Backbone as numpy.savetxt, mean C-alpha at the origin, in Angstrom:
# Nx Ny Nz CAx CAy CAz Cx Cy Cz
9.18 2.65 -10.16 8.54 2.94 -8.77 8.75 2.22 -7.35
8.92 2.93 -6.61 8.46 1.43 -5.08 7.96 1.47 -4.95
6.81 0.41 -4.23 6.06 -0.11 -4.23 6.22 -0.54 -2.39
4.91 -0.46 -1.20 4.65 -0.77 -0.25 3.51 -2.01 0.00
3.35 -2.93 0.55 2.45 -4.16 0.39 1.95 -4.15 2.68
0.79 -4.52 2.45 0.22 -4.02 4.38 -0.19 -5.87 3.99
-0.63 -6.45 5.10 -0.87 -7.39 4.78 -2.13 -7.34 6.17
-2.94 -8.25 5.98 -4.57 -8.18 6.38 -4.97 -9.36 6.80
-4.29 -9.59 8.57 -4.81 -9.92 9.25 -5.10 -10.88 8.66
-3.96 -11.93 8.98 -4.13 -13.61 8.69 -3.95 -13.65 10.10
-3.81 -13.70 11.05 -4.30 -14.42 12.84 -6.00 -14.70 12.68
-6.96 -13.22 12.83 -7.41 -12.50 12.89 -8.76 -13.06 12.31
-8.76 -13.43 10.73 -9.50 -14.29 10.25 -9.59 -15.74 10.39
-8.23 -16.19 10.40 -8.32 -17.46 11.17 -8.91 -17.85 12.09
-9.09 -16.87 13.84 -9.82 -17.58 15.00 -10.98 -17.30 14.12
-11.50 -16.62 13.19 -13.20 -16.16 12.89 -13.34 -17.44 12.29
-12.42 -18.00 11.58 -12.82 -18.95 11.10 -12.31 -20.15 11.86
-11.53 -20.10 13.04 -11.35 -21.17 14.21 -13.27 -21.49 14.58
-13.57 -20.64 15.04 -15.29 -20.10 15.56 -16.25 -20.53 14.90
-16.29 -20.38 13.81 -17.04 -21.21 12.95 -17.08 -22.92 12.91
-15.83 -22.76 12.49 -15.56 -24.17 13.13 -15.91 -24.93 14.13
-15.50 -24.68 15.16 -16.69 -25.07 16.26 -18.26 -25.28 16.66
-18.88 -24.27 15.59 -19.93 -23.54 15.95 -20.63 -24.48 15.06
-19.64 -25.48 13.56 -20.29 -26.03 13.34 -20.41 -27.89 14.53
-19.41 -27.65 14.43 -19.11 -29.05 15.37 -20.06 -29.17 17.02
-19.61 -28.26 16.96 -21.86 -28.41 18.02 -22.85 -28.10 17.60
-22.30 -28.70 16.72 -24.55 -28.47 15.74 -24.10 -30.52 15.96
-23.09 -30.42 15.53 -23.16 -32.23 15.16 -23.35 -33.14 15.96
-22.98 -32.24 17.66 -23.12 -33.28 19.01 -24.30 -32.52 19.67
-25.35 -31.83 19.12 -25.71 -31.89 19.86 -27.10 -32.39 18.39
-27.38 -32.58 17.54 -27.54 -33.98 17.10 -27.34 -35.72 17.65
-26.31 -35.74 18.13 -25.80 -37.03 18.44 -26.70 -36.94 19.83
-26.71 -35.77 20.83 -27.84 -36.14 21.92 -28.68 -36.30 21.99
-29.55 -35.43 21.27 -30.87 -35.86 20.60 -31.36 -37.58 20.06
-30.58 -37.34 19.04 -30.40 -39.39 18.79 -30.49 -39.77 19.81
-29.59 -39.73 20.22 -28.90 -41.03 22.16 -30.53 -40.43 23.06
-31.12 -39.30 22.93 -32.29 -39.78 23.86 -33.68 -40.09 23.44
-33.85 -39.63 22.30 -35.30 -40.28 21.42 -34.49 -42.28 21.85
-32.70 -42.82 21.46 -33.02 -43.97 21.76 -32.57 -44.58 23.21
-32.80 -44.15 23.81 -32.88 -44.11 25.36 -34.44 -44.06 26.13
-35.30 -43.16 25.06 -36.46 -42.56 25.16 -37.30 -44.75 24.33
-36.63 -45.10 23.64 -37.37 -46.82 23.44 -36.80 -46.96 24.28
-35.26 -47.22 24.79 -34.91 -48.32 25.38 -35.86 -48.43 26.77
-36.33 -47.20 27.17 -37.94 -46.77 28.43 -39.38 -47.71 28.23
-39.19 -47.13 27.12 -40.54 -48.37 26.77 -40.58 -49.36 26.73
-39.56 -49.93 26.46 -39.25 -51.29 25.89 -39.14 -52.52 27.32
-38.17 -51.86 28.16 -37.98 -52.21 29.43 -39.80 -51.98 30.21
-40.12 -50.75 29.92 -41.36 -50.36 30.64 -42.58 -51.61 30.50
-41.73 -52.09 28.97 -42.98 -53.54 29.18 -43.07 -54.62 29.47
-41.81 -54.66 29.24 -41.89 -55.80 30.40 -41.98 -55.79 31.60
-41.80 -54.62 31.90 -41.70 -54.38 33.77 -43.05 -55.62 34.06
-44.07 -54.01 33.09 -46.13 -54.72 33.15 -46.27 -55.82 32.52
-45.78 -56.04 31.21 -46.23 -57.63 31.06 -45.82 -58.36 32.10
-43.75 -58.46 32.74 -43.32 -60.13 33.26 -44.09 -60.17 35.28
-43.92 -58.38 35.22 -44.11 -58.11 36.88 -43.51 -58.20 37.83
-41.88 -58.56 37.13 -40.80 -59.61 37.69 -39.54 -59.19 37.94
-39.08 -59.20 38.13 -36.90 -58.43 38.23 -36.80 -57.49 38.08
-36.28 -57.40 39.77 -35.79 -56.39 40.18 -34.51 -55.61 39.01
-34.32 -55.92 38.89 -33.07 -55.40 37.96 -33.27 -55.03 37.28
-34.60 -55.10 35.96 -35.15 -54.41 34.57 -35.61 -53.25 35.78
-37.00 -53.19 37.38 -36.98 -51.64 37.24 -34.97 -50.96 38.16
-34.70 -51.76 38.30 -33.16 -50.80 38.39 -33.08 -50.02 37.33
-32.84 -51.30 35.94 -32.47 -50.31 34.20 -32.98 -49.39 34.34
-34.31 -49.52 34.22 -35.25 -48.32 34.07 -35.69 -46.75 34.56
-34.86 -47.21 35.95 -34.60 -45.72 36.91 -33.11 -45.24 36.08
-32.36 -46.15 35.97 -31.69 -45.48 35.68 -31.36 -45.19 33.86
-32.28 -46.30 33.95 -32.20 -45.05 31.71 -33.17 -43.75 31.51
-34.29 -43.48 32.75 -35.22 -42.53 32.68 -33.69 -41.60 33.20
-33.29 -42.12 34.79 -32.80 -40.66 35.04 -31.09 -40.29 33.89
-30.93 -41.65 33.20 -29.28 -40.84 32.42 -30.30 -40.32 31.03
-31.48 -40.57 30.32 -32.40 -39.60 28.96 -32.89 -38.15 29.51
-33.37 -37.96 30.91 -33.64 -36.75 31.87 -31.64 -36.05 31.21
-31.30 -36.06 31.79 -29.47 -35.76 31.49 -29.27 -35.36 30.42
-29.79 -36.59 29.51 -29.22 -36.65 27.92 -30.54 -35.29 27.82
-31.63 -34.78 28.48 -31.92 -34.12 27.48 -32.04 -32.58 28.12
-31.17 -31.98 29.19 -31.01 -31.38 29.65 -29.74 -30.84 28.69
-28.65 -32.25 28.73 -27.53 -31.34 27.24 -27.60 -30.57 26.68
-28.35 -31.66 26.34 -28.97 -31.34 24.81 -29.72 -29.44 24.53
-30.60 -29.31 26.07 -31.20 -27.71 25.95 -29.47 -26.48 26.07
-28.92 -27.01 26.54 -27.69 -26.05 27.06 -26.79 -26.67 25.89
-26.73 -27.71 25.20 -26.97 -27.01 23.92 -26.81 -26.32 23.09
-27.44 -26.67 22.85 -28.48 -25.71 21.78 -28.35 -24.28 22.99
-28.80 -23.39 23.65 -28.26 -22.40 24.32 -26.34 -22.34 23.54
-25.97 -23.14 24.01 -24.73 -22.86 23.43 -24.00 -22.30 22.44
-24.97 -22.97 20.50 -25.04 -22.86 19.65 -25.41 -21.74 19.65
-26.94 -20.95 19.81 -26.58 -19.90 20.31 -25.71 -18.45 20.02
-25.24 -19.35 21.55 -24.36 -18.03 21.50 -23.32 -17.41 20.48
-21.97 -18.94 19.96 -21.53 -19.14 19.56 -22.03 -18.22 18.45
-23.12 -18.53 17.49 -24.13 -17.91 17.01 -23.21 -16.39 16.67
-23.67 -16.03 17.60 -24.05 -13.88 17.87 -22.09 -14.30 18.09
-20.87 -14.90 18.69 -19.77 -14.55 18.76 -19.58 -14.08 17.32
-20.33 -15.20 16.53 -19.12 -15.15 15.74 -20.29 -14.38 14.48
-20.90 -13.95 13.90 -21.69 -12.94 13.91 -20.80 -11.41 14.26
-20.18 -11.27 15.58 -20.08 -9.76 15.78 -18.35 -10.13 15.21
-18.36 -10.91 16.07 -16.37 -11.30 15.04 -16.81 -10.88 13.93
-17.47 -10.88 12.79 -17.10 -11.03 11.53 -17.63 -9.11 11.54
-18.57 -8.80 12.06 -18.78 -7.49 12.45 -17.27 -6.66 12.93
-17.03 -6.95 12.81 -14.90 -6.37 14.18 -14.45 -6.36 13.20
-14.80 -6.91 11.96 -13.16 -7.71 10.79 -13.97 -6.94 10.90
-14.51 -6.27 9.74 -15.47 -5.40 8.72 -15.16 -4.01 9.99
-15.46 -3.82 10.42 -15.23 -2.45 10.89 -13.23 -2.56 11.38
-12.68 -3.69 11.30 -11.09 -3.67 12.05 -10.33 -2.54 10.33
-11.45 -3.85 9.92 -10.46 -3.05 8.09 -10.60 -2.34 7.66
-11.57 -2.11 7.67 -12.32 -0.72 7.49 -11.27 0.19 7.97
-11.20 0.48 9.07 -10.85 1.71 9.48 -8.45 1.68 9.40
-8.45 0.36 8.64 -7.06 -0.11 8.70 -6.91 0.60 6.40
-7.86 0.24 6.25 -7.58 0.76 4.57 -7.86 2.44 5.05
-8.55 3.00 6.15 -8.60 4.40 5.90 -7.45 4.92 6.41
-6.61 3.98 7.53 -4.90 4.42 7.21 -4.44 3.89 6.31
-4.50 3.23 5.37 -3.15 3.55 4.75 -4.17 4.51 3.05
-5.19 4.97 3.05 -5.27 5.39 2.24 -4.58 6.84 2.85
-5.30 7.45 4.47 -4.57 8.54 4.70 -2.24 8.45 4.41
-1.80 7.69 4.89 -0.93 7.41 4.70 -0.32 7.58 3.21
-0.97 7.03 2.32 -0.67 7.03 0.70 -1.05 8.28 0.13
-1.92 9.29 0.40 -2.74 10.79 -0.33 -1.49 11.65 0.93
-0.93 11.30 1.79 0.14 12.08 2.07 1.40 11.46 1.77
1.64 11.88 1.59 2.79 10.63 0.41 3.14 10.87 -0.53
2.13 10.95 -1.44 2.01 11.27 -2.79 1.32 12.61 -3.24
1.97 12.87 -4.65 1.63 13.90 -5.42 0.18 13.93 -5.68
-0.59 14.71 -4.81 -2.03 14.95 -5.39 -2.64 15.23 -6.57
-1.98 15.85 -7.38 -2.25 16.01 -8.73 -1.58 14.88 -9.84
-0.45 14.66 -9.85 -0.14 13.13 -11.29 0.45 11.87 -10.01
-0.56 12.11 -8.67 0.23 10.49 -7.51 1.72 9.92 -8.11
2.51 10.72 -8.47 4.05 10.72 -8.05 4.51 11.05 -6.23
5.60 9.91 -6.16 5.72 10.29 -5.18 6.15 12.17 -4.52
5.64 12.44 -3.10 6.48 13.35 -3.39 7.34 13.84 -2.46
7.95 15.33 -2.74 9.05 15.27 -1.91 9.69 14.84 0.16
8.21 14.22 0.40 9.07 13.56 1.30 9.14 12.30 1.09
9.01 11.77 0.68 8.58 10.19 0.17 10.52 10.44 -0.47
10.12 11.60 -1.82 11.59 10.94 -2.35 12.79 11.12 -1.02
12.65 12.30 -0.18 13.69 12.50 0.52 14.06 11.28 1.51
12.95 10.55 1.97 13.27 9.71 2.80 13.13 8.18 1.76
13.51 7.64 0.71 13.80 7.13 -0.60 15.33 7.66 -0.26
15.86 8.23 -0.94 17.00 9.16 -0.78 18.38 9.39 0.49
17.59 8.88 1.04 18.36 9.12 2.20 18.69 7.46 2.35
17.77 6.36 2.52 17.44 5.15 3.08 18.72 5.16 1.92
18.51 5.38 0.33 19.07 4.73 -0.24 20.61 4.79 -0.72
20.98 6.29 0.56 22.29 6.85 0.04 23.12 5.96 1.69
22.08 6.11 2.84 22.93 4.81 3.78 23.15 3.29 3.65
22.27 2.73 2.28 22.19 1.64 1.57 23.88 1.66 0.53
24.56 3.12 0.14 25.60 2.97 -0.51 26.71 2.66 -0.49
26.54 3.92 0.83 27.58 4.16 1.97 27.74 2.63 2.49
27.60 1.68 2.62 27.36 1.06 3.35 28.69 -0.30 2.33
28.17 -0.11 0.75 27.93 -1.36 0.19 28.98 -0.25 -0.75
29.46 0.18 -0.72 30.00 1.11 -2.02 29.32 2.13 -3.38
28.43 1.89 -2.66 27.45 2.38 -4.68 27.73 3.75 -4.89
26.78 3.74 -6.23 26.59 5.31 -6.77 25.78 5.22 -7.49
25.09 6.36 -7.04 23.75 6.62 -6.88 24.17 7.48 -7.85
22.28 8.14 -8.87 22.65 9.63 -8.67 21.06 10.79 -8.96
21.73 11.26 -9.24 19.62 11.94 -8.41 20.21 13.93 -9.59
19.06 12.97 -10.47 18.97 13.36 -11.47 16.97 15.32 -10.82
17.72 16.00 -12.04 16.39 17.94 -11.17 15.61 17.63 -12.59
14.66 18.03 -12.80 14.18 18.28 -14.24 13.13 19.90 -14.42
13.12 19.96 -14.96 12.41 21.72 -15.73 11.76 21.53 -16.96
9.97 21.38 -16.19 10.69 21.85 -17.79 9.95 23.53 -18.52
10.71 23.65 -19.69 11.33 24.91 -19.85 9.73 25.59 -20.53
9.98 27.19 -20.31 9.12 27.81 -20.52 7.25 27.63 -19.42
7.66 26.77 -19.37 6.10 26.33 -18.84 5.11 26.78 -18.45
5.85 28.14 -17.97 5.44 29.10 -17.39 4.19 30.26 -18.37
4.39 30.09 -19.22 3.71 30.15 -20.72 2.57 29.79 -20.81
2.62 28.11 -20.30 1.54 27.37 -20.95 0.76 27.75 -20.29
0.60 28.06 -19.19 -0.33 28.90 -17.58 -0.78 30.21 -17.87
0.28 31.10 -18.79 -0.20 32.22 -19.51 -1.22 31.77 -20.41
-0.92 31.56 -20.71 -1.71 31.16 -22.48 -2.80 30.77 -22.01
-3.27 29.18 -21.37 -4.14 28.34 -22.09 -4.56 28.25 -19.86
-4.42 28.18 -18.61 -4.80 27.92 -17.87 -4.08 26.80 -17.60
-4.25 27.47 -15.84 -4.03 25.80 -15.16 -4.05 25.05 -14.83
-5.60 24.70 -15.52 -5.81 23.22 -16.14 -5.38 22.83 -17.18
-4.76 23.53 -18.56 -4.58 22.67 -19.25 -2.77 22.95 -18.91
-2.07 23.47 -18.45 -0.80 22.79 -17.69 -0.85 22.61 -16.33
-2.39 21.53 -15.46 -1.79 20.80 -14.60 -2.30 19.22 -15.82
-2.84 19.36 -16.61 -2.36 18.40 -17.94 -1.68 17.87 -18.77
-0.52 19.03 -18.80 0.26 18.66 -19.30 1.01 18.05 -18.55
0.96 18.48 -17.56 2.55 17.48 -15.70 1.26 16.06 -15.70
-0.02 16.75 -15.87 0.23 14.61 -15.94 0.63 13.57 -16.85
1.08 14.37 -18.46 1.04 13.49 -19.12 2.53 13.49 -19.02
3.64 14.77 -18.33 4.56 14.31 -18.21 5.34 12.78 -17.44
3.79 13.52 -16.38 4.02 12.40 -15.17 4.74 10.93 -15.52
3.21 10.12 -16.46 3.01 9.29 -17.33 4.06 9.30 -17.73
4.55 9.55 -18.87 6.13 9.62 -18.96 7.77 8.64 -18.16
7.07 9.76 -17.37 8.27 9.38 -16.76 8.20 7.89 -16.04
7.43 8.25 -15.76 6.69 6.89 -14.30 6.96 4.83 -15.96
6.68 5.60 -16.71 6.56 4.29 -18.02 8.43 4.05 -18.48
8.91 5.95 -18.11 10.39 4.97 -18.43 11.59 5.40 -17.20
10.96 4.82 -15.81 11.07 5.28 -14.43 11.78 3.11 -13.82
13.50 2.60 -14.23 13.60 1.18 -13.21 12.53 0.96 -12.00
12.35 -0.16 -12.12 11.62 -0.56 -11.19 12.61 -0.55 -9.48
13.44 -0.68 -9.55 14.17 -0.09 -7.82 14.69 1.29 -8.59
14.52 2.42 -9.08 14.56 3.55 -9.07 13.07 4.47 -8.19
12.51 5.65 -8.34 12.87 6.43 -7.92 12.04 7.80 -8.38
11.43 8.14 -9.29 10.19 9.63 -9.88 10.01 10.58 -8.43
9.97 11.34 -8.11 8.73 12.05 -7.51 8.75 13.88 -8.80
7.06 13.55 -8.16 7.33 15.48 -8.30 7.85 16.80 -6.86
8.32 17.40 -7.61 8.89 17.92 -6.42 8.67 18.92 -6.14
7.52 19.55 -7.25 6.45 20.88 -6.96 7.24 21.88 -8.41
5.05 22.50 -8.56 5.34 23.23 -9.68 5.19 21.98 -11.41
6.41 22.49 -11.93 6.86 21.94 -12.96 8.07 21.00 -13.03
8.57 20.45 -11.56 9.47 20.30 -11.49 9.36 18.78 -10.74
10.45 17.91 -11.38 10.89 16.37 -10.99 11.90 15.85 -10.80
12.14 15.05 -9.87 12.77 14.37 -8.53 13.35 12.95 -10.08
14.85 12.96 -10.44 14.76 11.16 -10.24 15.92 10.17 -9.65
15.76 9.54 -8.72 16.94 8.69 -8.34 17.17 7.32 -8.92
18.26 7.04 -9.61 19.12 6.42 -10.09 19.88 5.41 -8.85
19.10 4.62 -9.14 20.79 3.19 -8.57 21.32 2.82 -8.56
22.20 2.18 -7.86 23.60 1.14 -8.65 23.94 1.51 -9.85
24.92 2.88 -9.30 25.28 3.16 -11.86 25.76 3.43 -11.28
27.00 2.50 -13.03 28.16 2.37 -12.61 29.32 2.92 -12.68
28.80 3.70 -13.86 29.70 4.93 -15.14 28.68 6.48 -14.51
29.29 7.39 -14.75 28.51 8.32 -15.17 27.45 8.04 -17.06
27.32 7.73 -17.53 27.05 7.39 -18.77 26.07 6.40 -19.08
25.91 6.00 -17.47 24.44 5.05 -17.34 23.09 6.47 -17.09
23.61 7.78 -16.32 23.12 8.79 -16.24 22.50 9.13 -17.04
23.31 9.45 -17.87 22.82 10.71 -18.99 22.39 9.63 -19.81
22.37 8.71 -19.78 21.90 7.95 -21.22 19.68 8.17 -21.11
19.38 7.57 -19.25 18.66 7.77 -18.34 18.04 8.92 -19.02
18.52 10.51 -18.74 18.09 11.69 -19.15 18.00 12.35 -20.42
18.67 11.28 -21.73 18.50 11.32 -22.61 16.72 11.09 -22.82
16.90 9.78 -22.51 16.12 9.11 -22.64 14.49 10.23 -22.26
14.77 10.55 -20.73 13.47 11.63 -20.58 12.61 12.10 -20.74
14.86 13.49 -21.95 13.71 14.39 -22.03 13.47 13.70 -23.86
13.87 13.26 -24.56 13.05 13.01 -24.91 12.07 12.62 -25.60
12.04 11.40 -23.81 9.50 10.72 -23.85 9.35 12.85 -23.89
9.38 13.46 -22.52 9.09 14.35 -22.16 8.70 15.73 -24.02
9.22 14.93 -24.95 8.77 16.59 -25.90 8.25 15.86 -27.19
8.01 14.72 -27.10 5.97 14.45 -27.31 5.80 14.96 -26.90
5.01 15.69 -27.95 3.15 16.54 -28.29 2.45 15.62 -26.24
1.98 16.58 -26.34 0.66 16.05 -24.78 -0.97 17.15 -25.57
-2.13 15.75 -25.62 -3.25 16.13 -26.02 -4.00 16.42 -25.22
-4.70 17.85 -24.19 -4.77 18.23 -23.45 -6.77 19.41 -25.12
-7.23 19.34 -23.87 -8.14 20.68 -24.25 -8.31 21.11 -25.53
-7.40 21.37 -25.15 -7.23 22.70 -26.97 -5.93 22.11 -27.60
-5.33 21.05 -28.08 -4.83 20.45 -28.81 -3.83 19.74 -28.37
-3.06 19.26 -29.35 -1.61 19.15 -29.13 -0.90 20.65 -27.63
0.39 20.14 -26.85 1.68 20.95 -26.72 2.17 20.54 -26.24
3.35 20.50 -26.52 4.93 20.74 -27.27 5.87 20.93 -25.92
5.92 20.61 -25.68 7.17 21.11 -24.39 9.25 20.48 -24.41
10.09 21.51 -23.71 11.48 20.57 -23.35 11.25 20.40 -21.81
12.28 19.59 -21.86 12.94 19.79 -20.51 14.66 19.95 -20.22
14.90 20.53 -19.02 16.19 20.07 -18.63 16.30 19.59 -17.78
17.42 19.28 -17.29 17.92 18.28 -16.81 19.43 18.52 -16.40
20.11 18.54 -14.50 20.20 18.52 -13.55 21.07 17.46 -13.02
22.32 16.94 -13.22 22.78 15.21 -12.58 23.56 15.39 -11.22
23.11 14.95 -9.68 24.35 14.57 -9.42 24.97 13.86 -8.82
26.11 13.39 -8.40 26.39 11.34 -8.26 27.15 11.50 -7.32
26.93 10.61 -6.34 26.97 10.64 -5.19 27.44 8.90 -4.58
29.21 9.10 -4.47 29.35 10.59 -3.66 30.15 11.73 -4.07
30.87 11.40 -5.20 31.20 12.68 -6.19 30.38 14.56 -5.55
29.86 14.36 -5.82 28.44 15.39 -5.60 28.29 16.28 -4.36
27.87 15.47 -3.33 27.37 14.85 -1.64 27.36 13.76 -0.91
27.46 14.27 -0.19 26.64 12.71 0.61 25.36 12.86 1.87
25.68 13.38 0.97 23.92 14.01 1.64 22.79 14.21 0.77
20.82 14.40 1.00 20.03 13.73 0.47 19.83 15.56 -0.27
19.94 16.41 0.92 20.56 17.54 0.48 21.72 18.60 -0.88
22.29 18.05 0.10 23.30 17.91 -1.19 23.07 18.04 -2.27
22.42 16.87 -3.36 22.65 15.74 -4.29 21.46 16.42 -4.51
20.63 16.74 -4.15 19.05 18.62 -4.25 19.54 19.29 -4.92
20.82 19.70 -4.83 20.74 21.71 -4.73 22.31 21.30 -5.89
23.09 20.42 -5.18 24.01 20.05 -6.75 23.08 20.24 -8.73
22.05 18.80 -8.21 21.08 18.84 -9.23 20.64 19.86 -9.98
20.12 20.96 -9.02 19.08 21.79 -10.10 20.60 23.09 -9.18
21.45 22.94 -9.28 22.22 24.32 -9.85 22.92 23.56 -11.19
22.91 21.76 -11.36 23.14 21.75 -12.69 22.21 22.47 -14.31
21.20 22.03 -13.61 19.33 21.60 -14.29 19.82 23.28 -14.71
19.97 24.30 -14.13 19.59 25.46 -14.45 20.97 25.96 -15.20
22.25 25.69 -15.13 23.17 25.75 -17.00 23.08 24.77 -17.60
22.06 23.62 -17.30 21.94 22.81 -18.95 20.35 23.56 -19.43
19.63 24.54 -18.63 18.47 26.22 -19.41 19.24 26.46 -20.31
20.54 27.50 -19.52 20.86 28.01 -19.99 21.45 27.79 -21.14
22.41 26.92 -20.73 23.62 26.71 -22.13 22.48 26.06 -23.19
21.40 25.31 -23.14 20.11 24.45 -24.05 20.44 23.88 -24.62
21.22 22.57 -23.09 22.08 21.06 -24.07 21.03 20.08 -23.22
20.39 20.43 -22.31 19.34 19.20 -22.32 19.82 18.56 -20.72
20.72 18.13 -20.75 21.20 18.24 -19.40 22.63 18.35 -19.46
23.00 18.39 -17.14 24.29 18.47 -17.26 24.13 17.76 -16.32
26.10 17.49 -15.77 26.03 17.05 -15.11 26.50 18.17 -13.66
26.40 18.32 -12.47 26.18 19.16 -11.03 28.70 19.13 -11.12
29.16 18.55 -11.73 30.17 18.69 -11.81 30.60 18.56 -13.19
30.01 19.21 -13.68 30.56 20.71 -14.92 30.96 21.66 -14.19
31.63 22.73 -15.25 32.11 23.59 -14.29 30.49 24.55 -14.19
31.03 25.11 -12.57 29.91 25.64 -11.81 29.38 26.55 -12.69
28.09 27.37 -12.18 27.70 28.21 -12.83 27.24 29.42 -11.72
27.93 30.10 -11.77 26.29 30.93 -10.16 24.97 31.49 -11.20
23.93 30.30 -9.67 21.95 30.66 -10.08 22.17 31.43 -9.22
21.01 32.72 -10.14 20.04 34.17 -9.17 19.22 32.95 -8.27
18.72 33.76 -8.45 16.71 33.29 -7.07 16.23 33.87 -7.93
15.38 31.96 -8.30 14.35 32.58 -9.48 12.87 32.19 -8.72
12.17 32.52 -9.34 10.61 32.41 -8.85 9.97 31.24 -9.54
9.35 30.62 -8.82 8.48 28.93 -9.19 7.50 29.21 -9.47
6.55 27.41 -10.35 5.19 28.33 -10.27 4.43 28.23 -9.78
4.99 28.29 -7.93 3.93 28.89 -6.94 5.01 30.14 -6.74
4.96 31.18 -7.70 5.35 32.25 -7.21 6.66 32.62 -5.14
7.38 31.33 -5.48 8.44 30.97 -4.06 9.42 31.60 -4.93
10.12 31.70 -4.22 12.11 31.83 -4.15 12.51 31.33 -3.86
13.75 30.99 -4.91 14.62 29.57 -4.65 16.14 30.41 -4.16
16.46 29.86 -4.08 17.76 30.61 -3.33 19.23 29.49 -4.28
20.71 30.32 -4.83 21.27 29.02 -5.63 22.49 28.46 -5.17
22.54 26.90 -4.76 22.60 26.04 -3.61 24.53 26.40 -4.03
25.21 25.82 -3.70 26.45 26.61 -3.85 27.24 24.63 -3.69
26.39 25.13 -5.23 27.43 23.88 -5.63 27.77 23.40 -7.83
């Protein structure tokens, strides 16, 4: 099942590291300034002694005056550098706080986007994300001459489980089925919860119809394994309808409708799965798990 990854502000992190490095270098310079000031002070003492003892040499006096002036400048520079260090420390702290806040906002946005595109119960992509991927892959298939399949899966007599054991047990069964679908999904394919007890499967770059039939059989077999729930082990069966691009449709809506109709024929015939290209049968309106009615597609 396809996933997407988001990068985390490498440029901002690098900027924070550069600022920290500048702060460290300024501390080194500050120490050098202090050492220079100390050395100049020592020179001043020596020159002053020379001047006092000999009471001569105009050049020595001039040098002493210059040395004292330089010492004062170095001390002033040291004080200003200390102020710069304090400012840089504040900037680093402020930048780190901003980074943390920005990362938190980005994470919230990513989580919100993820929630809006995935089913809350099973964690599978919802119909919005599935349709988006299907439309994208149809465009790729048209461009490259590929064939793909859409499989529409419905759990047989699932309403009985809800009516007998309650929706909590029904939800646990759906979660078990979802996990099995994920386990039997290729990395390039997409499995989705369409709604209620209905699931959609997008099978990419198919060579022949038999490829879809093999996957359908595998999914049906996995779905039939007992589900361990609070009331014990429950077993369900599944019916799958398969539509093929471009033979059964060239749009996402057409492919899903044709796969839906084929699923209904498989359910009627108890055949497990059926292709949309099989002899069509009129599908009446039916009531979904949430009570909504769905009309028959013309496929």
